[in-house]
mmCIF file with all atom_site columns, C-alpha atoms in Angstrom:
data_model
loop_
_atom_site.group_PDB
_atom_site.id
_atom_site.type_symbol
_atom_site.label_atom_id
_atom_site.label_alt_id
_atom_site.label_comp_id
_atom_site.label_asym_id
_atom_site.label_entity_id
_atom_site.label_seq_id
_atom_site.pdbx_PDB_ins_code
_atom_site.Cartn_x
_atom_site.Cartn_y
_atom_site.Cartn_z
_atom_site.occupancy
_atom_site.B_iso_or_equiv
_atom_site.pdbx_formal_charge
_atom_site.auth_seq_id
_atom_site.auth_comp_id
_atom_site.auth_asym_id
_atom_site.auth_atom_id
_atom_site.pdbx_PDB_model_num
ATOM 1   C CA . PHE A 1 1   ? -3.607  -38.530 -44.565 1.00 0.00 ? 1   PHE A CA 1
ATOM 2   C CA . ASN A 1 2   ? -4.769  -37.297 -41.196 1.00 0.00 ? 2   ASN A CA 1
ATOM 3   C CA . GLY A 1 3   ? -6.424  -40.392 -39.675 1.00 0.00 ? 3   GLY A CA 1
ATOM 4   C CA . TRP A 1 4   ? -9.698  -42.278 -39.215 1.00 0.00 ? 4   TRP A CA 1
ATOM 5   C CA . SER A 1 5   ? -12.605 -41.222 -37.072 1.00 0.00 ? 5   SER A CA 1
ATOM 6   C CA . VAL A 1 6   ? -16.106 -42.364 -36.144 1.00 0.00 ? 6   VAL A CA 1
ATOM 7   C CA . THR A 1 7   ? -18.898 -39.831 -35.791 1.00 0.00 ? 7   THR A CA 1
ATOM 8   C CA . GLN A 1 8   ? -21.930 -40.871 -33.729 1.00 0.00 ? 8   GLN A CA 1
ATOM 9   C CA . GLY A 1 9   ? -24.683 -38.607 -32.544 1.00 0.00 ? 9   GLY A CA 1
ATOM 10  C CA . GLY A 1 10  ? -22.524 -35.480 -32.958 1.00 0.00 ? 10  GLY A CA 1
ATOM 11  C CA . SER A 1 11  ? -19.471 -36.937 -31.175 1.00 0.00 ? 11  SER A CA 1
ATOM 12  C CA . LYS A 1 12  ? -16.241 -37.671 -33.019 1.00 0.00 ? 12  LYS A CA 1
ATOM 13  C CA . ILE A 1 13  ? -13.880 -40.428 -31.866 1.00 0.00 ? 13  ILE A CA 1
ATOM 14  C CA . THR A 1 14  ? -10.413 -40.756 -33.444 1.00 0.00 ? 14  THR A CA 1
ATOM 15  C CA . LEU A 1 15  ? -9.568  -44.391 -34.241 1.00 0.00 ? 15  LEU A CA 1
ATOM 16  C CA . SER A 1 16  ? -6.168  -44.394 -35.915 1.00 0.00 ? 16  SER A CA 1
ATOM 17  C CA . SER A 1 17  ? -3.670  -42.171 -37.707 1.00 0.00 ? 17  SER A CA 1
ATOM 18  C CA . THR A 1 18  ? -2.381  -44.883 -40.083 1.00 0.00 ? 18  THR A CA 1
ATOM 19  C CA . SER A 1 19  ? -3.788  -45.045 -43.622 1.00 0.00 ? 19  SER A CA 1
ATOM 20  C CA . SER A 1 20  ? -5.020  -48.642 -43.121 1.00 0.00 ? 20  SER A CA 1
ATOM 21  C CA . LEU A 1 21  ? -7.668  -49.505 -40.585 1.00 0.00 ? 21  LEU A CA 1
ATOM 22  C CA . THR A 1 22  ? -8.928  -52.854 -39.369 1.00 0.00 ? 22  THR A CA 1
ATOM 23  C CA . THR A 1 23  ? -11.801 -52.748 -36.918 1.00 0.00 ? 23  THR A CA 1
ATOM 24  C CA . GLN A 1 24  ? -14.711 -54.901 -35.765 1.00 0.00 ? 24  GLN A CA 1
ATOM 25  C CA . VAL A 1 25  ? -18.254 -53.995 -36.541 1.00 0.00 ? 25  VAL A CA 1
ATOM 26  C CA . THR A 1 26  ? -20.151 -53.527 -33.294 1.00 0.00 ? 26  THR A CA 1
ATOM 27  C CA . LYS A 1 27  ? -23.417 -51.919 -32.311 1.00 0.00 ? 27  LYS A CA 1
ATOM 28  C CA . ALA A 1 28  ? -21.451 -48.703 -31.595 1.00 0.00 ? 28  ALA A CA 1
ATOM 29  C CA . LEU A 1 29  ? -20.022 -48.636 -35.129 1.00 0.00 ? 29  LEU A CA 1
ATOM 30  C CA . SER A 1 30  ? -23.300 -49.580 -36.798 1.00 0.00 ? 30  SER A CA 1
ATOM 31  C CA . ASP A 1 31  ? -24.920 -46.355 -35.683 1.00 0.00 ? 31  ASP A CA 1
ATOM 32  C CA . GLY A 1 32  ? -21.962 -44.185 -36.747 1.00 0.00 ? 32  GLY A CA 1
ATOM 33  C CA . THR A 1 33  ? -20.010 -43.158 -39.817 1.00 0.00 ? 33  THR A CA 1
ATOM 34  C CA . ILE A 1 34  ? -16.367 -44.092 -40.302 1.00 0.00 ? 34  ILE A CA 1
ATOM 35  C CA . THR A 1 35  ? -14.474 -41.437 -42.226 1.00 0.00 ? 35  THR A CA 1
ATOM 36  C CA . ALA A 1 36  ? -10.956 -41.107 -43.544 1.00 0.00 ? 36  ALA A CA 1
ATOM 37  C CA . ASP A 1 37  ? -9.699  -37.616 -42.787 1.00 0.00 ? 37  ASP A CA 1
ATOM 38  C CA . PHE A 1 38  ? -7.215  -35.988 -45.154 1.00 0.00 ? 38  PHE A CA 1
ATOM 39  C CA . LYS A 1 39  ? -5.303  -32.750 -44.900 1.00 0.00 ? 39  LYS A CA 1
ATOM 40  C CA . GLU A 1 40  ? -3.435  -30.974 -47.634 1.00 0.00 ? 40  GLU A CA 1
ATOM 41  C CA . LYS A 1 41  ? 0.336   -31.321 -47.821 1.00 0.00 ? 41  LYS A CA 1
ATOM 42  C CA . LYS A 1 42  ? 1.951   -27.956 -47.249 1.00 0.00 ? 42  LYS A CA 1
ATOM 43  C CA . ASN A 1 43  ? 5.462   -26.676 -47.791 1.00 0.00 ? 43  ASN A CA 1
ATOM 44  C CA . THR A 1 44  ? 7.196   -23.573 -46.455 1.00 0.00 ? 44  THR A CA 1
ATOM 45  C CA . VAL A 1 45  ? 8.024   -21.059 -49.169 1.00 0.00 ? 45  VAL A CA 1
ATOM 46  C CA . THR A 1 46  ? 10.694  -18.407 -48.518 1.00 0.00 ? 46  THR A CA 1
ATOM 47  C CA . ILE A 1 47  ? 9.824   -15.125 -50.216 1.00 0.00 ? 47  ILE A CA 1
ATOM 48  C CA . SER A 1 48  ? 12.550  -12.577 -50.965 1.00 0.00 ? 48  SER A CA 1
ATOM 49  C CA . TYR A 1 49  ? 12.193  -8.984  -52.163 1.00 0.00 ? 49  TYR A CA 1
ATOM 50  C CA . LYS A 1 50  ? 14.996  -7.863  -54.479 1.00 0.00 ? 50  LYS A CA 1
ATOM 51  C CA . SER A 1 51  ? 16.195  -5.243  -56.889 1.00 0.00 ? 51  SER A CA 1
ATOM 52  C CA . GLY A 1 52  ? 18.968  -6.985  -58.812 1.00 0.00 ? 52  GLY A CA 1
ATOM 53  C CA . ASN A 1 53  ? 21.087  -8.664  -56.122 1.00 0.00 ? 53  ASN A CA 1
ATOM 54  C CA . THR A 1 54  ? 20.063  -6.193  -53.416 1.00 0.00 ? 54  THR A CA 1
ATOM 55  C CA . ASN A 1 55  ? 17.633  -7.345  -50.716 1.00 0.00 ? 55  ASN A CA 1
ATOM 56  C CA . LEU A 1 56  ? 15.096  -4.561  -50.175 1.00 0.00 ? 56  LEU A CA 1
ATOM 57  C CA . GLN A 1 57  ? 13.593  -6.019  -46.991 1.00 0.00 ? 57  GLN A CA 1
ATOM 58  C CA . SER A 1 58  ? 13.818  -9.149  -44.867 1.00 0.00 ? 58  SER A CA 1
ATOM 59  C CA . ASN A 1 59  ? 12.683  -12.479 -46.328 1.00 0.00 ? 59  ASN A CA 1
ATOM 60  C CA . THR A 1 60  ? 9.331   -13.825 -45.196 1.00 0.00 ? 60  THR A CA 1
ATOM 61  C CA . THR A 1 61  ? 7.912   -17.360 -45.188 1.00 0.00 ? 61  THR A CA 1
ATOM 62  C CA . GLN A 1 62  ? 4.472   -18.657 -46.016 1.00 0.00 ? 62  GLN A CA 1
ATOM 63  C CA . SER A 1 63  ? 2.904   -22.108 -45.832 1.00 0.00 ? 63  SER A CA 1
ATOM 64  C CA . VAL A 1 64  ? 1.708   -23.095 -49.327 1.00 0.00 ? 64  VAL A CA 1
ATOM 65  C CA . GLY A 1 65  ? -0.264  -26.233 -50.173 1.00 0.00 ? 65  GLY A CA 1
ATOM 66  C CA . GLU A 1 66  ? 0.176   -28.755 -52.947 1.00 0.00 ? 66  GLU A CA 1
ATOM 67  C CA . ALA A 1 67  ? -3.526  -28.775 -53.901 1.00 0.00 ? 67  ALA A CA 1
ATOM 68  C CA . LYS A 1 68  ? -5.162  -25.404 -53.134 1.00 0.00 ? 68  LYS A CA 1
ATOM 69  C CA . ALA A 1 69  ? -3.601  -22.268 -54.596 1.00 0.00 ? 69  ALA A CA 1
ATOM 70  C CA . THR A 1 70  ? -2.322  -19.557 -52.263 1.00 0.00 ? 70  THR A CA 1
ATOM 71  C CA . ASN A 1 71  ? -2.266  -15.897 -53.317 1.00 0.00 ? 71  ASN A CA 1
ATOM 72  C CA . ILE A 1 72  ? 0.937   -14.071 -52.426 1.00 0.00 ? 72  ILE A CA 1
ATOM 73  C CA . ALA A 1 73  ? 1.188   -10.299 -52.869 1.00 0.00 ? 73  ALA A CA 1
ATOM 74  C CA . ALA A 1 74  ? 4.357   -8.288  -53.314 1.00 0.00 ? 74  ALA A CA 1
ATOM 75  C CA . PRO A 1 75  ? 4.304   -5.324  -50.915 1.00 0.00 ? 75  PRO A CA 1
ATOM 76  C CA . THR A 1 76  ? 4.729   -1.720  -51.961 1.00 0.00 ? 76  THR A CA 1
ATOM 77  C CA . ILE A 1 77  ? 8.315   -0.647  -51.306 1.00 0.00 ? 77  ILE A CA 1
ATOM 78  C CA . PRO A 1 78  ? 8.887   3.144   -51.410 1.00 0.00 ? 78  PRO A CA 1
ATOM 79  C CA . GLY A 1 79  ? 11.106  4.198   -54.312 1.00 0.00 ? 79  GLY A CA 1
ATOM 80  C CA . TYR A 1 80  ? 10.590  0.936   -56.238 1.00 0.00 ? 80  TYR A CA 1
ATOM 81  C CA . THR A 1 81  ? 8.051   -0.566  -58.623 1.00 0.00 ? 81  THR A CA 1
ATOM 82  C CA . PHE A 1 82  ? 7.121   -4.240  -58.764 1.00 0.00 ? 82  PHE A CA 1
ATOM 83  C CA . ALA A 1 83  ? 8.670   -5.938  -61.828 1.00 0.00 ? 83  ALA A CA 1
ATOM 84  C CA . GLY A 1 84  ? 7.467   -9.558  -61.624 1.00 0.00 ? 84  GLY A CA 1
ATOM 85  C CA . TRP A 1 85  ? 8.158   -12.857 -59.856 1.00 0.00 ? 85  TRP A CA 1
ATOM 86  C CA . THR A 1 86  ? 10.905  -15.462 -60.136 1.00 0.00 ? 86  THR A CA 1
ATOM 87  C CA . LEU A 1 87  ? 9.694   -18.946 -59.194 1.00 0.00 ? 87  LEU A CA 1
ATOM 88  C CA . GLY A 1 88  ? 12.081  -21.449 -57.611 1.00 0.00 ? 88  GLY A CA 1
ATOM 89  C CA . THR A 1 89  ? 12.012  -25.226 -58.105 1.00 0.00 ? 89  THR A CA 1
ATOM 90  C CA . GLY A 1 90  ? 8.783   -26.824 -56.915 1.00 0.00 ? 90  GLY A CA 1
ATOM 91  C CA . ILE A 1 91  ? 6.677   -23.648 -57.211 1.00 0.00 ? 91  ILE A CA 1
ATOM 92  C CA . VAL A 1 92  ? 3.702   -24.037 -59.577 1.00 0.00 ? 92  VAL A CA 1
ATOM 93  C CA . ASN A 1 93  ? 2.277   -20.820 -61.048 1.00 0.00 ? 93  ASN A CA 1
ATOM 94  C CA . LYS A 1 94  ? -1.542  -20.852 -61.153 1.00 0.00 ? 94  LYS A CA 1
ATOM 95  C CA . SER A 1 95  ? -1.744  -17.246 -62.430 1.00 0.00 ? 95  SER A CA 1
ATOM 96  C CA . ALA A 1 96  ? -1.766  -16.052 -66.019 1.00 0.00 ? 96  ALA A CA 1
ATOM 97  C CA . ASP A 1 97  ? 1.907   -15.020 -65.886 1.00 0.00 ? 97  ASP A CA 1
ATOM 98  C CA . THR A 1 98  ? 4.693   -14.013 -63.506 1.00 0.00 ? 98  THR A CA 1
ATOM 99  C CA . ASN A 1 99  ? 4.031   -10.269 -63.755 1.00 0.00 ? 99  ASN A CA 1
ATOM 100 C CA . VAL A 1 100 ? 0.707   -10.310 -61.884 1.00 0.00 ? 100 VAL A CA 1
ATOM 101 C CA . ASN A 1 101 ? 0.438   -9.134  -58.304 1.00 0.00 ? 101 ASN A CA 1
ATOM 102 C CA . PRO A 1 102 ? -0.720  -10.993 -56.300 1.00 0.00 ? 102 PRO A CA 1
ATOM 103 C CA . ILE A 1 103 ? 0.430   -14.298 -57.790 1.00 0.00 ? 103 ILE A CA 1
ATOM 104 C CA . SER A 1 104 ? -1.438  -17.556 -57.198 1.00 0.00 ? 104 SER A CA 1
ATOM 105 C CA . ILE A 1 105 ? 0.824   -20.560 -56.533 1.00 0.00 ? 105 ILE A CA 1
ATOM 106 C CA . THR A 1 106 ? 0.956   -24.120 -55.262 1.00 0.00 ? 106 THR A CA 1
ATOM 107 C CA . THR A 1 107 ? 3.956   -26.287 -54.428 1.00 0.00 ? 107 THR A CA 1
ATOM 108 C CA . ASN A 1 108 ? 4.766   -29.794 -55.587 1.00 0.00 ? 108 ASN A CA 1
ATOM 109 C CA . SER A 1 109 ? 6.288   -32.664 -53.675 1.00 0.00 ? 109 SER A CA 1
ATOM 110 C CA . SER A 1 110 ? 9.349   -32.861 -55.962 1.00 0.00 ? 110 SER A CA 1
ATOM 111 C CA . GLY A 1 111 ? 10.707  -29.547 -54.714 1.00 0.00 ? 111 GLY A CA 1
ATOM 112 C CA . SER A 1 112 ? 12.682  -28.593 -51.649 1.00 0.00 ? 112 SER A CA 1
ATOM 113 C CA . GLY A 1 113 ? 13.978  -25.270 -50.421 1.00 0.00 ? 113 GLY A CA 1
ATOM 114 C CA . TYR A 1 114 ? 10.968  -23.592 -52.035 1.00 0.00 ? 114 TYR A CA 1
ATOM 115 C CA . THR A 1 115 ? 11.693  -19.980 -53.002 1.00 0.00 ? 115 THR A CA 1
ATOM 116 C CA . LEU A 1 116 ? 9.750   -17.151 -54.581 1.00 0.00 ? 116 LEU A CA 1
ATOM 117 C CA . THR A 1 117 ? 11.338  -13.802 -55.415 1.00 0.00 ? 117 THR A CA 1
ATOM 118 C CA . ALA A 1 118 ? 9.458   -10.533 -55.867 1.00 0.00 ? 118 ALA A CA 1
ATOM 119 C CA . ASN A 1 119 ? 11.545  -8.455  -58.270 1.00 0.00 ? 119 ASN A CA 1
ATOM 120 C CA . TYR A 1 120 ? 11.609  -4.677  -58.154 1.00 0.00 ? 120 TYR A CA 1
ATOM 121 C CA . GLU A 1 121 ? 13.094  -1.848  -60.203 1.00 0.00 ? 121 GLU A CA 1
ATOM 122 C CA . LYS A 1 122 ? 13.902  1.645   -58.996 1.00 0.00 ? 122 LYS A CA 1
ATOM 123 C CA . ALA A 1 123 ? 10.915  3.901   -59.565 1.00 0.00 ? 123 ALA A CA 1
ATOM 124 C CA . LYS A 1 124 ? 11.318  6.501   -62.316 1.00 0.00 ? 124 LYS A CA 1
ATOM 125 C CA . TYR A 1 125 ? 9.825   9.975   -62.343 1.00 0.00 ? 125 TYR A CA 1
ATOM 126 C CA . THR A 1 126 ? 9.549   12.701  -64.949 1.00 0.00 ? 126 THR A CA 1
ATOM 127 C CA . LEU A 1 127 ? 10.996  16.007  -63.781 1.00 0.00 ? 127 LEU A CA 1
ATOM 128 C CA . THR A 1 128 ? 10.012  19.206  -65.593 1.00 0.00 ? 128 THR A CA 1
ATOM 129 C CA . PHE A 1 129 ? 11.812  22.444  -64.792 1.00 0.00 ? 129 PHE A CA 1
ATOM 130 C CA . GLY A 1 130 ? 11.972  25.934  -66.252 1.00 0.00 ? 130 GLY A CA 1
ATOM 131 C CA . VAL A 1 131 ? 11.331  29.626  -65.722 1.00 0.00 ? 131 VAL A CA 1
ATOM 132 C CA . ARG A 1 132 ? 7.811   30.768  -64.799 1.00 0.00 ? 132 ARG A CA 1
ATOM 133 C CA . GLY A 1 133 ? 6.347   32.555  -67.797 1.00 0.00 ? 133 GLY A CA 1
ATOM 134 C CA . GLY A 1 134 ? 9.558   31.902  -69.743 1.00 0.00 ? 134 GLY A CA 1
ATOM 135 C CA . ILE A 1 135 ? 11.011  35.363  -68.977 1.00 0.00 ? 135 ILE A CA 1
ATOM 136 C CA . GLY A 1 136 ? 13.536  36.811  -66.557 1.00 0.00 ? 136 GLY A CA 1
ATOM 137 C CA . GLY A 1 137 ? 16.279  34.200  -66.692 1.00 0.00 ? 137 GLY A CA 1
ATOM 138 C CA . SER A 1 138 ? 17.209  30.609  -67.282 1.00 0.00 ? 138 SER A CA 1
ATOM 139 C CA . VAL A 1 139 ? 17.456  27.327  -65.397 1.00 0.00 ? 139 VAL A CA 1
ATOM 140 C CA . LYS A 1 140 ? 20.157  24.746  -65.879 1.00 0.00 ? 140 LYS A CA 1
ATOM 141 C CA . ALA A 1 141 ? 20.077  21.283  -64.355 1.00 0.00 ? 141 ALA A CA 1
ATOM 142 C CA . THR A 1 142 ? 22.800  18.683  -63.916 1.00 0.00 ? 142 THR A CA 1
ATOM 143 C CA . VAL A 1 143 ? 22.941  15.118  -62.686 1.00 0.00 ? 143 VAL A CA 1
ATOM 144 C CA . GLY A 1 144 ? 26.375  13.814  -61.803 1.00 0.00 ? 144 GLY A CA 1
ATOM 145 C CA . GLY A 1 145 ? 27.941  16.857  -63.463 1.00 0.00 ? 145 GLY A CA 1
ATOM 146 C CA . LYS A 1 146 ? 26.155  16.264  -66.792 1.00 0.00 ? 146 LYS A CA 1
ATOM 147 C CA . ALA A 1 147 ? 23.533  18.683  -68.114 1.00 0.00 ? 147 ALA A CA 1
ATOM 148 C CA . ILE A 1 148 ? 19.991  17.395  -68.499 1.00 0.00 ? 148 ILE A CA 1
ATOM 149 C CA . THR A 1 149 ? 17.047  18.879  -70.371 1.00 0.00 ? 149 THR A CA 1
ATOM 150 C CA . SER A 1 150 ? 13.455  19.405  -69.336 1.00 0.00 ? 150 SER A CA 1
ATOM 151 C CA . PRO A 1 151 ? 11.558  17.143  -69.094 1.00 0.00 ? 151 PRO A CA 1
ATOM 152 C CA . SER A 1 152 ? 13.878  14.344  -67.918 1.00 0.00 ? 152 SER A CA 1
ATOM 153 C CA . THR A 1 153 ? 13.105  10.881  -66.563 1.00 0.00 ? 153 THR A CA 1
ATOM 154 C CA . LEU A 1 154 ? 15.139  10.140  -63.443 1.00 0.00 ? 154 LEU A CA 1
ATOM 155 C CA . GLU A 1 155 ? 15.374  7.212   -61.019 1.00 0.00 ? 155 GLU A CA 1
ATOM 156 C CA . HIS A 1 156 ? 14.161  7.556   -57.453 1.00 0.00 ? 156 HIS A CA 1
ATOM 157 C CA . GLY A 1 157 ? 16.935  8.967   -55.264 1.00 0.00 ? 157 GLY A CA 1
ATOM 158 C CA . THR A 1 158 ? 18.829  10.690  -58.087 1.00 0.00 ? 158 THR A CA 1
ATOM 159 C CA . GLN A 1 159 ? 20.464  13.895  -56.912 1.00 0.00 ? 159 GLN A CA 1
ATOM 160 C CA . ILE A 1 160 ? 19.830  16.851  -59.214 1.00 0.00 ? 160 ILE A CA 1
ATOM 161 C CA . ASN A 1 161 ? 21.507  20.264  -59.091 1.00 0.00 ? 161 ASN A CA 1
ATOM 162 C CA . LEU A 1 162 ? 19.458  23.229  -60.341 1.00 0.00 ? 162 LEU A CA 1
ATOM 163 C CA . THR A 1 163 ? 20.893  26.666  -61.004 1.00 0.00 ? 163 THR A CA 1
ATOM 164 C CA . ALA A 1 164 ? 18.747  29.716  -61.767 1.00 0.00 ? 164 ALA A CA 1
ATOM 165 C CA . THR A 1 165 ? 20.461  32.640  -63.514 1.00 0.00 ? 165 THR A CA 1
ATOM 166 C CA . ALA A 1 166 ? 18.678  36.028  -63.757 1.00 0.00 ? 166 ALA A CA 1
ATOM 167 C CA . LYS A 1 167 ? 18.864  38.173  -66.919 1.00 0.00 ? 167 LYS A CA 1
ATOM 168 C CA . ASP A 1 168 ? 19.833  41.828  -66.709 1.00 0.00 ? 168 ASP A CA 1
ATOM 169 C CA . GLY A 1 169 ? 17.027  43.748  -65.080 1.00 0.00 ? 169 GLY A CA 1
ATOM 170 C CA . TYR A 1 170 ? 15.740  40.738  -63.118 1.00 0.00 ? 170 TYR A CA 1
ATOM 171 C CA . LYS A 1 171 ? 16.640  39.101  -59.824 1.00 0.00 ? 171 LYS A CA 1
ATOM 172 C CA . PHE A 1 172 ? 16.001  35.561  -58.640 1.00 0.00 ? 172 PHE A CA 1
ATOM 173 C CA . SER A 1 173 ? 12.859  35.431  -56.470 1.00 0.00 ? 173 SER A CA 1
ATOM 174 C CA . LYS A 1 174 ? 12.127  31.796  -55.463 1.00 0.00 ? 174 LYS A CA 1
ATOM 175 C CA . TRP A 1 175 ? 11.757  28.195  -56.585 1.00 0.00 ? 175 TRP A CA 1
#
């Protein structure tokens, strides 16, 4: 509840901020409209951005109401893909599921310490390697000392070692 006010001829006069009002009817009130003004209850939600237990960026906060839904979007984080939301106590999901981005939420008055976590996984890429035209030599690739084949799916940031070996009568030219 935000208070009582009287509007007369385009002017607004605040009467009281308590939810009960006792007043006398006067000529001034008879030409005006008494209104109860309400504002939505809002709670602060702390949003974290994680891959497993690792924080990928600083937490943010957002004011979220108990009546009107607020859309919250998970940002793009280089090297990671969005993998869904984890909703803390008091967060009400108004979206179809927790894998949508943005998510639409409200809060409820039974919660406290409202939290929302955007979950991420390391991005994965397909790497294809070989010899141009298939003649003149071979290419071997290793990750962590173990041979991999082409194509291979690797996580963002994976270090790969490539070795090109020329056949007799050929020499290595370029990658």
